[in-house]
Amino acid sequence: LGMIIRSFTDLELQMNSIERVKYYIDVEQEKPFELPSSDPPAHWPRNAAVEFVDVCARYRPALPLVVDGLTFSVHSGEKVGVVGRTGAGKSSMMLLLFRILELDSGRIEIDGIDIATLGLRRLRSAIAMLPQDPTLFAGSVRSNLDPFSDATDAEVWEALHRAQMDEAVRALPAGLDSEVGEGGGSFSVGQRQLLCLARAVLRDSRLLVMDECTASVDVATDGKIQAMIREVFADCTIFAIAHRLATIIDYDHILVLEQGTIAESGHPADLLRDPDGQLSALVDQSGPSMAAHLRSVAADAEAGRGDQIGGKIPGSPSFGRR
């Protein structure tokens, strides 16, 4: 009896391996990585104008929609802040841009090209990303900034200079060849985020996506990184998810999401004029002094907006909902 029980136990343990192999065999595969026949022009996206048309998506067939009928367009060089409560669909919207999450219906166009027709490599290499948690891998500084060895040393140093990390890297024993510890342990959290910024600069993309990229750093470092982003990516189209409203309150447009739909949108100063609006509620929750500061910054940003024709700003994004 003891031998039989031991045999059944060993068999069950060994079948776990088969169970896991079968699970990974049945995992749904991503769409084609390369589609040479549908590659866009070499310098795409040149303008980085983005349009969502009745976009719906869910994580699995049986689950409810996490993005439900998003329709909006953003012109070249616009800075759009995306806010909303937990579960509103902010990060899901960004996953759709990279096609990590595929659409149920609708379409997303960048410079007039439907991204569903592109290979994943061409699409993802055209968009720069600043993640919430700065991600570095075991290897050299250079391999972290330029994993495919597409850039010269001079270009890498220029990217580090623009991110204000060149002096810190030059101080390392082997410079660009210095080893980065597992998870970036050789650097502070702020330095890791600056290296991620240098990586985005080196990609030289006209479209930048930021997913709460300064959530893990202190307010002073946050201000420094945000100032550099405004300088380095001044001509780029930016989508920024933010919990710290101070980082996006002077953007061209704020998009407030609720349950995967657009609750309200517009220039922050316009939205803050509505005391019952959702952005006003979020601002008021930050405390009286901070709320007053945010409203002042939004008003100053509105005063500094470009030439207006008939009350409309040329090239401003238009938003809608289904």
mmCIF file of C-alpha atoms in Angstrom:
data_model
loop_
_atom_site.group_PDB
_atom_site.id
_atom_site.type_symbol
_atom_site.label_atom_id
_atom_site.label_comp_id
_atom_site.label_asym_id
_atom_site.label_seq_id
_atom_site.Cartn_x
_atom_site.Cartn_y
_atom_site.Cartn_z
ATOM 1 C CA LEU A 1 0.000 0.000 0.000
ATOM 2 C CA GLY A 2 2.864 2.360 0.799
ATOM 3 C CA MET A 3 4.493 1.712 -2.591
ATOM 4 C CA ILE A 4 1.184 2.296 -4.411
ATOM 5 C CA ILE A 5 0.601 5.637 -2.648
ATOM 6 C CA ARG A 6 4.175 6.720 -3.402
ATOM 7 C CA SER A 7 3.753 5.757 -7.080
ATOM 8 C CA PHE A 8 0.514 7.730 -7.403
ATOM 9 C CA THR A 9 2.153 10.744 -5.724
ATOM 10 C CA ASP A 10 5.137 10.634 -8.091
ATOM 11 C CA LEU A 11 2.807 10.273 -11.078
ATOM 12 C CA GLU A 12 0.762 13.297 -10.012
ATOM 13 C CA LEU A 13 3.902 15.430 -9.583
ATOM 14 C CA GLN A 14 5.202 14.422 -12.995
ATOM 15 C CA MET A 15 1.840 15.128 -14.659
ATOM 16 C CA ASN A 16 2.104 18.726 -13.419
ATOM 17 C CA SER A 17 4.815 19.266 -16.017
ATOM 18 C CA ILE A 18 2.543 17.961 -18.774
ATOM 19 C CA GLU A 19 -0.282 20.160 -17.514
ATOM 20 C CA ARG A 20 1.896 23.274 -17.722
ATOM 21 C CA VAL A 21 3.206 22.400 -21.189
ATOM 22 C CA LYS A 22 -0.372 21.933 -22.409
ATOM 23 C CA TYR A 23 -1.376 25.279 -20.868
ATOM 24 C CA TYR A 24 1.344 27.166 -22.766
ATOM 25 C CA ILE A 25 0.579 25.324 -26.008
ATOM 26 C CA ASP A 26 -2.998 26.573 -25.805
ATOM 27 C CA VAL A 27 -2.127 30.209 -24.970
ATOM 28 C CA GLU A 28 -3.461 32.537 -27.647
ATOM 29 C CA GLN A 29 -0.621 33.914 -29.729
ATOM 30 C CA GLU A 30 -0.021 37.571 -30.574
ATOM 31 C CA LYS A 31 -0.649 38.868 -34.057
ATOM 32 C CA PRO A 32 2.227 38.654 -36.594
ATOM 33 C CA PHE A 33 5.425 40.325 -35.415
ATOM 34 C CA GLU A 34 6.526 41.212 -38.939
ATOM 35 C CA LEU A 35 4.273 42.209 -41.847
ATOM 36 C CA PRO A 36 6.645 43.609 -44.514
ATOM 37 C CA SER A 37 3.856 43.986 -47.066
ATOM 38 C CA SER A 38 2.021 46.497 -44.860
ATOM 39 C CA ASP A 39 4.984 48.460 -43.485
ATOM 40 C CA PRO A 40 4.341 52.232 -43.329
ATOM 41 C CA PRO A 41 6.827 54.825 -44.660
ATOM 42 C CA ALA A 42 10.299 54.832 -43.112
ATOM 43 C CA HIS A 43 9.774 57.914 -40.940
ATOM 44 C CA TRP A 44 6.253 57.008 -39.793
ATOM 45 C CA PRO A 45 4.751 58.508 -37.715
ATOM 46 C CA ARG A 46 5.952 61.889 -38.951
ATOM 47 C CA ASN A 47 3.154 63.902 -37.312
ATOM 48 C CA ALA A 48 1.884 61.433 -34.682
ATOM 49 C CA ALA A 49 -1.748 62.447 -35.080
ATOM 50 C CA VAL A 50 -3.847 59.829 -33.256
ATOM 51 C CA GLU A 51 -7.502 58.958 -33.782
ATOM 52 C CA PHE A 52 -9.693 56.523 -31.830
ATOM 53 C CA VAL A 53 -12.920 55.613 -33.656
ATOM 54 C CA ASP A 54 -15.622 53.846 -31.595
ATOM 55 C CA VAL A 55 -13.000 51.675 -29.870
ATOM 56 C CA CYS A 56 -14.252 48.772 -27.724
ATOM 57 C CA ALA A 57 -12.077 46.169 -26.004
ATOM 58 C CA ARG A 58 -12.192 43.527 -23.282
ATOM 59 C CA TYR A 59 -9.553 41.300 -21.697
ATOM 60 C CA ARG A 60 -11.371 38.000 -22.321
ATOM 61 C CA PRO A 61 -14.485 37.090 -24.319
ATOM 62 C CA ALA A 62 -16.637 36.468 -21.220
ATOM 63 C CA LEU A 63 -15.639 39.677 -19.436
ATOM 64 C CA PRO A 64 -17.314 43.101 -19.733
ATOM 65 C CA LEU A 65 -15.840 45.853 -21.904
ATOM 66 C CA VAL A 66 -12.997 47.784 -20.288
ATOM 67 C CA VAL A 67 -13.013 50.362 -23.100
ATOM 68 C CA ASP A 68 -16.462 51.143 -24.426
ATOM 69 C CA GLY A 69 -16.890 53.303 -27.513
ATOM 70 C CA LEU A 70 -13.937 55.699 -27.196
ATOM 71 C CA THR A 71 -13.960 58.250 -30.008
ATOM 72 C CA PHE A 72 -11.508 61.141 -30.089
ATOM 73 C CA SER A 73 -8.705 62.602 -32.166
ATOM 74 C CA VAL A 74 -5.450 64.267 -31.195
ATOM 75 C CA HIS A 75 -3.499 66.454 -33.593
ATOM 76 C CA SER A 76 0.253 66.538 -33.999
ATOM 77 C CA GLY A 77 2.188 67.775 -30.974
ATOM 78 C CA GLU A 78 -0.790 67.848 -28.593
ATOM 79 C CA LYS A 79 -0.276 66.967 -24.926
ATOM 80 C CA VAL A 80 -3.173 64.949 -23.516
ATOM 81 C CA GLY A 81 -3.531 64.008 -19.864
ATOM 82 C CA VAL A 82 -5.665 60.959 -19.028
ATOM 83 C CA VAL A 83 -7.215 60.817 -15.554
ATOM 84 C CA GLY A 84 -9.894 58.813 -13.811
ATOM 85 C CA ARG A 85 -10.489 56.589 -10.850
ATOM 86 C CA THR A 86 -9.148 53.048 -10.529
ATOM 87 C CA GLY A 87 -10.719 50.819 -13.182
ATOM 88 C CA ALA A 88 -11.722 53.704 -15.444
ATOM 89 C CA GLY A 89 -9.780 52.241 -18.392
ATOM 90 C CA LYS A 90 -6.712 54.527 -18.449
ATOM 91 C CA SER A 91 -4.036 51.832 -18.694
ATOM 92 C CA SER A 92 -6.238 49.694 -20.958
ATOM 93 C CA MET A 93 -6.386 52.580 -23.440
ATOM 94 C CA MET A 94 -2.585 52.690 -23.525
ATOM 95 C CA LEU A 95 -2.364 48.906 -23.989
ATOM 96 C CA LEU A 96 -4.505 49.312 -27.091
ATOM 97 C CA LEU A 97 -1.949 51.673 -28.647
ATOM 98 C CA PHE A 98 0.726 48.964 -28.385
ATOM 99 C CA ARG A 99 -1.756 46.214 -29.311
ATOM 100 C CA ILE A 100 -0.923 44.309 -26.159
ATOM 101 C CA LEU A 101 -4.711 44.281 -25.888
ATOM 102 C CA GLU A 102 -6.524 43.817 -29.200
ATOM 103 C CA LEU A 103 -9.745 45.586 -30.168
ATOM 104 C CA ASP A 104 -13.179 44.038 -30.077
ATOM 105 C CA SER A 105 -14.386 46.652 -32.553
ATOM 106 C CA GLY A 106 -13.511 50.078 -33.881
ATOM 107 C CA ARG A 107 -10.121 51.241 -35.072
ATOM 108 C CA ILE A 108 -7.098 53.273 -33.981
ATOM 109 C CA GLU A 109 -5.213 55.316 -36.562
ATOM 110 C CA ILE A 110 -1.823 56.998 -36.306
ATOM 111 C CA ASP A 111 -1.152 59.453 -39.116
ATOM 112 C CA GLY A 112 -4.108 57.954 -40.986
ATOM 113 C CA ILE A 113 -2.831 54.348 -40.846
ATOM 114 C CA ASP A 114 -4.909 51.705 -39.048
ATOM 115 C CA ILE A 115 -2.484 50.146 -36.552
ATOM 116 C CA ALA A 116 -4.305 46.791 -36.824
ATOM 117 C CA THR A 117 -2.797 46.388 -40.310
ATOM 118 C CA LEU A 118 0.817 46.709 -39.086
ATOM 119 C CA GLY A 119 3.275 44.176 -37.752
ATOM 120 C CA LEU A 120 3.796 44.439 -34.010
ATOM 121 C CA ARG A 121 7.522 45.187 -34.308
ATOM 122 C CA ARG A 122 6.991 48.169 -36.599
ATOM 123 C CA LEU A 123 4.167 49.542 -34.468
ATOM 124 C CA ARG A 124 5.811 49.181 -31.073
ATOM 125 C CA SER A 125 9.169 50.491 -32.240
ATOM 126 C CA ALA A 126 7.425 53.692 -33.388
ATOM 127 C CA ILE A 127 6.083 54.572 -29.917
ATOM 128 C CA ALA A 128 8.239 55.655 -26.977
ATOM 129 C CA MET A 129 7.158 54.543 -23.508
ATOM 130 C CA LEU A 130 7.892 55.773 -19.989
ATOM 131 C CA PRO A 131 6.481 53.122 -17.616
ATOM 132 C CA GLN A 132 5.299 53.541 -14.045
ATOM 133 C CA ASP A 133 8.049 51.292 -12.687
ATOM 134 C CA PRO A 134 11.426 52.108 -14.296
ATOM 135 C CA THR A 135 12.584 48.816 -15.790
ATOM 136 C CA LEU A 136 16.264 47.992 -16.229
ATOM 137 C CA PHE A 137 17.786 44.598 -16.984
ATOM 138 C CA ALA A 138 20.983 42.853 -15.953
ATOM 139 C CA GLY A 139 23.596 43.895 -18.507
ATOM 140 C CA SER A 140 25.515 47.007 -19.488
ATOM 141 C CA VAL A 141 24.198 50.566 -19.460
ATOM 142 C CA ARG A 142 24.459 50.594 -23.250
ATOM 143 C CA SER A 143 22.444 47.373 -23.696
ATOM 144 C CA ASN A 144 19.694 48.823 -21.499
ATOM 145 C CA LEU A 145 19.477 52.002 -23.545
ATOM 146 C CA ASP A 146 19.988 50.435 -26.973
ATOM 147 C CA PRO A 147 19.192 46.699 -26.748
ATOM 148 C CA PHE A 148 19.331 46.154 -30.523
ATOM 149 C CA SER A 149 22.587 48.107 -31.061
ATOM 150 C CA ASP A 150 20.941 50.495 -33.514
ATOM 151 C CA ALA A 151 22.628 53.671 -32.205
ATOM 152 C CA THR A 152 26.217 54.885 -32.127
ATOM 153 C CA ASP A 153 28.050 55.692 -28.901
ATOM 154 C CA ALA A 154 27.754 59.398 -29.714
ATOM 155 C CA GLU A 155 23.963 59.094 -30.002
ATOM 156 C CA VAL A 156 23.773 57.185 -26.715
ATOM 157 C CA TRP A 157 25.830 59.849 -24.928
ATOM 158 C CA GLU A 158 23.640 62.577 -26.446
ATOM 159 C CA ALA A 159 20.519 60.837 -25.113
ATOM 160 C CA LEU A 160 22.124 60.554 -21.670
ATOM 161 C CA HIS A 161 23.081 64.237 -21.799
ATOM 162 C CA ARG A 162 19.510 65.287 -22.621
ATOM 163 C CA ALA A 163 18.254 63.165 -19.725
ATOM 164 C CA GLN A 164 20.936 64.673 -17.439
ATOM 165 C CA MET A 165 22.465 61.257 -16.728
ATOM 166 C CA ASP A 166 25.718 61.590 -18.681
ATOM 167 C CA GLU A 167 27.787 62.686 -15.679
ATOM 168 C CA ALA A 168 26.482 59.834 -13.517
ATOM 169 C CA VAL A 169 27.341 57.276 -16.217
ATOM 170 C CA ARG A 170 30.778 58.794 -16.881
ATOM 171 C CA ALA A 171 31.519 58.411 -13.163
ATOM 172 C CA LEU A 172 31.027 54.633 -13.425
ATOM 173 C CA PRO A 173 34.198 52.519 -13.765
ATOM 174 C CA ALA A 174 33.478 51.335 -17.323
ATOM 175 C CA GLY A 175 31.147 54.074 -18.568
ATOM 176 C CA LEU A 176 28.601 52.691 -21.027
ATOM 177 C CA ASP A 177 29.955 49.169 -20.477
ATOM 178 C CA SER A 178 29.362 49.289 -16.717
ATOM 179 C CA GLU A 179 27.103 46.554 -15.439
ATOM 180 C CA VAL A 180 23.582 47.390 -14.310
ATOM 181 C CA GLY A 181 22.461 45.240 -11.396
ATOM 182 C CA GLU A 182 19.350 43.063 -11.540
ATOM 183 C CA GLY A 183 16.353 45.398 -11.702
ATOM 184 C CA GLY A 184 18.652 48.424 -11.887
ATOM 185 C CA GLY A 185 19.946 48.027 -8.352
ATOM 186 C CA SER A 186 23.074 50.031 -9.213
ATOM 187 C CA PHE A 187 20.992 53.208 -9.489
ATOM 188 C CA SER A 188 18.457 55.059 -7.374
ATOM 189 C CA VAL A 189 14.791 55.042 -8.402
ATOM 190 C CA GLY A 190 15.090 58.566 -9.788
ATOM 191 C CA GLN A 191 18.200 57.652 -11.799
ATOM 192 C CA ARG A 192 16.458 54.576 -13.172
ATOM 193 C CA GLN A 193 13.582 56.706 -14.408
ATOM 194 C CA LEU A 194 16.047 59.130 -16.009
ATOM 195 C CA LEU A 195 17.707 56.187 -17.792
ATOM 196 C CA CYS A 196 14.272 55.143 -19.056
ATOM 197 C CA LEU A 197 13.859 58.729 -20.241
ATOM 198 C CA ALA A 198 17.193 58.489 -22.086
ATOM 199 C CA ARG A 199 15.992 55.241 -23.675
ATOM 200 C CA ALA A 200 12.855 57.026 -24.913
ATOM 201 C CA VAL A 201 14.962 59.919 -26.234
ATOM 202 C CA LEU A 202 17.184 57.474 -28.117
ATOM 203 C CA ARG A 203 14.138 55.939 -29.784
ATOM 204 C CA ASP A 204 13.485 59.367 -31.341
ATOM 205 C CA SER A 205 9.731 58.831 -31.626
ATOM 206 C CA ARG A 206 7.117 61.485 -32.307
ATOM 207 C CA LEU A 207 4.618 59.703 -30.027
ATOM 208 C CA LEU A 208 5.262 59.297 -26.302
ATOM 209 C CA VAL A 209 3.122 57.321 -23.851
ATOM 210 C CA MET A 210 3.639 57.852 -20.108
ATOM 211 C CA ASP A 211 1.914 55.599 -17.596
ATOM 212 C CA GLU A 212 2.277 57.400 -14.259
ATOM 213 C CA CYS A 213 6.013 57.471 -14.885
ATOM 214 C CA THR A 214 6.838 59.477 -11.748
ATOM 215 C CA ALA A 215 4.527 57.690 -9.306
ATOM 216 C CA SER A 216 7.445 55.994 -7.527
ATOM 217 C CA VAL A 217 9.639 59.084 -7.016
ATOM 218 C CA ASP A 218 9.415 62.029 -4.626
ATOM 219 C CA VAL A 219 7.804 65.336 -5.558
ATOM 220 C CA ALA A 220 11.137 67.129 -6.183
ATOM 221 C CA THR A 221 12.386 64.418 -8.555
ATOM 222 C CA ASP A 222 8.952 64.343 -10.173
ATOM 223 C CA GLY A 223 9.221 68.061 -10.940
ATOM 224 C CA LYS A 224 12.706 67.636 -12.396
ATOM 225 C CA ILE A 225 11.646 64.741 -14.643
ATOM 226 C CA GLN A 226 8.494 66.531 -15.784
ATOM 227 C CA ALA A 227 10.514 69.636 -16.698
ATOM 228 C CA MET A 228 12.886 67.533 -18.798
ATOM 229 C CA ILE A 229 9.986 65.760 -20.510
ATOM 230 C CA ARG A 230 8.498 69.125 -21.480
ATOM 231 C CA GLU A 231 11.836 70.223 -22.919
ATOM 232 C CA VAL A 232 12.971 67.027 -24.632
ATOM 233 C CA PHE A 233 9.574 66.050 -26.055
ATOM 234 C CA ALA A 234 8.280 69.559 -26.737
ATOM 235 C CA ASP A 235 7.358 68.742 -30.362
ATOM 236 C CA CYS A 236 5.960 65.260 -29.685
ATOM 237 C CA THR A 237 2.419 64.053 -29.187
ATOM 238 C CA ILE A 238 2.102 62.902 -25.572
ATOM 239 C CA PHE A 239 -0.415 60.691 -23.792
ATOM 240 C CA ALA A 240 0.116 60.839 -20.036
ATOM 241 C CA ILE A 241 -1.704 58.873 -17.334
ATOM 242 C CA ALA A 242 -1.291 60.664 -14.020
ATOM 243 C CA HIS A 243 -2.487 60.466 -10.434
ATOM 244 C CA ARG A 244 -0.564 63.647 -9.557
ATOM 245 C CA LEU A 245 -2.704 66.239 -11.268
ATOM 246 C CA ALA A 246 0.121 68.788 -11.082
ATOM 247 C CA THR A 247 1.949 66.866 -13.818
ATOM 248 C CA ILE A 248 -0.803 67.291 -16.410
ATOM 249 C CA ILE A 249 -2.855 70.306 -15.273
ATOM 250 C CA ASP A 250 -1.151 72.558 -17.860
ATOM 251 C CA TYR A 251 -1.585 70.114 -20.764
ATOM 252 C CA ASP A 252 -3.530 71.031 -23.892
ATOM 253 C CA HIS A 253 -6.375 68.672 -23.043
ATOM 254 C CA ILE A 254 -7.552 66.514 -20.171
ATOM 255 C CA LEU A 255 -9.462 63.329 -20.874
ATOM 256 C CA VAL A 256 -11.480 62.070 -17.874
ATOM 257 C CA LEU A 257 -12.447 58.408 -18.179
ATOM 258 C CA GLU A 258 -15.181 56.583 -16.301
ATOM 259 C CA GLN A 259 -15.901 52.870 -16.799
ATOM 260 C CA GLY A 260 -14.165 52.850 -20.164
ATOM 261 C CA THR A 261 -16.002 55.854 -21.588
ATOM 262 C CA ILE A 262 -15.250 59.583 -21.823
ATOM 263 C CA ALA A 263 -16.897 61.339 -18.881
ATOM 264 C CA GLU A 264 -15.603 64.800 -19.814
ATOM 265 C CA SER A 265 -12.837 66.355 -21.853
ATOM 266 C CA GLY A 266 -11.379 69.722 -22.734
ATOM 267 C CA HIS A 267 -8.728 72.205 -21.665
ATOM 268 C CA PRO A 268 -8.190 71.909 -17.885
ATOM 269 C CA ALA A 269 -9.197 75.525 -17.264
ATOM 270 C CA ASP A 270 -12.473 74.962 -19.121
ATOM 271 C CA LEU A 271 -13.240 71.801 -17.149
ATOM 272 C CA LEU A 272 -12.417 73.465 -13.825
ATOM 273 C CA ARG A 273 -15.041 76.141 -14.456
ATOM 274 C CA ASP A 274 -17.678 73.476 -13.820
ATOM 275 C CA PRO A 275 -17.811 73.071 -10.022
ATOM 276 C CA ASP A 276 -19.756 69.814 -10.427
ATOM 277 C CA GLY A 277 -17.375 68.322 -12.988
ATOM 278 C CA GLN A 278 -15.258 65.253 -12.336
ATOM 279 C CA LEU A 279 -11.952 67.053 -12.811
ATOM 280 C CA SER A 280 -13.088 69.715 -10.342
ATOM 281 C CA ALA A 281 -13.890 66.964 -7.843
ATOM 282 C CA LEU A 282 -10.472 65.372 -8.277
ATOM 283 C CA VAL A 283 -8.757 68.755 -7.864
ATOM 284 C CA ASP A 284 -10.772 69.611 -4.745
ATOM 285 C CA GLN A 285 -9.789 66.278 -3.165
ATOM 286 C CA SER A 286 -6.146 67.363 -3.209
ATOM 287 C CA GLY A 287 -6.778 69.935 -0.434
ATOM 288 C CA PRO A 288 -7.555 73.664 -0.448
ATOM 289 C CA SER A 289 -4.018 74.976 -0.996
ATOM 290 C CA MET A 290 -3.113 72.441 -3.703
ATOM 291 C CA ALA A 291 -6.490 72.917 -5.408
ATOM 292 C CA ALA A 292 -5.926 76.677 -5.561
ATOM 293 C CA HIS A 293 -2.444 76.114 -6.997
ATOM 294 C CA LEU A 294 -3.731 73.694 -9.666
ATOM 295 C CA ARG A 295 -6.493 76.078 -10.722
ATOM 296 C CA SER A 296 -3.948 78.912 -10.971
ATOM 297 C CA VAL A 297 -1.615 76.813 -13.143
ATOM 298 C CA ALA A 298 -4.514 75.796 -15.401
ATOM 299 C CA ALA A 299 -5.583 79.442 -15.780
ATOM 300 C CA ASP A 300 -2.021 80.502 -16.636
ATOM 301 C CA ALA A 301 -1.788 77.695 -19.205
ATOM 302 C CA GLU A 302 -5.043 78.850 -20.774
ATOM 303 C CA ALA A 303 -3.785 82.416 -20.973
ATOM 304 C CA GLY A 304 -0.684 81.193 -22.772
ATOM 305 C CA ARG A 305 -2.498 79.134 -25.371
ATOM 306 C CA GLY A 306 -1.811 79.873 -29.031
ATOM 307 C CA ASP A 307 -3.721 82.081 -31.464
ATOM 308 C CA GLN A 308 -7.442 81.569 -31.375
ATOM 309 C CA ILE A 309 -9.671 81.827 -34.419
ATOM 310 C CA GLY A 310 -13.346 82.213 -33.720
ATOM 311 C CA GLY A 311 -12.858 80.904 -30.183
ATOM 312 C CA LYS A 312 -11.220 77.647 -31.388
ATOM 313 C CA ILE A 313 -7.562 76.828 -31.178
ATOM 314 C CA PRO A 314 -6.121 75.634 -34.498
ATOM 315 C CA GLY A 315 -5.074 72.014 -34.309
ATOM 316 C CA SER A 316 -6.761 71.354 -30.968
ATOM 317 C CA PRO A 317 -7.964 67.795 -30.381
ATOM 318 C CA SER A 318 -11.634 66.967 -30.666
ATOM 319 C CA PHE A 319 -13.218 64.467 -28.331
ATOM 320 C CA GLY A 320 -16.489 62.593 -28.445
ATOM 321 C CA ARG A 321 -18.214 59.532 -27.065
ATOM 322 C CA ARG A 322 -20.509 56.909 -28.457
#
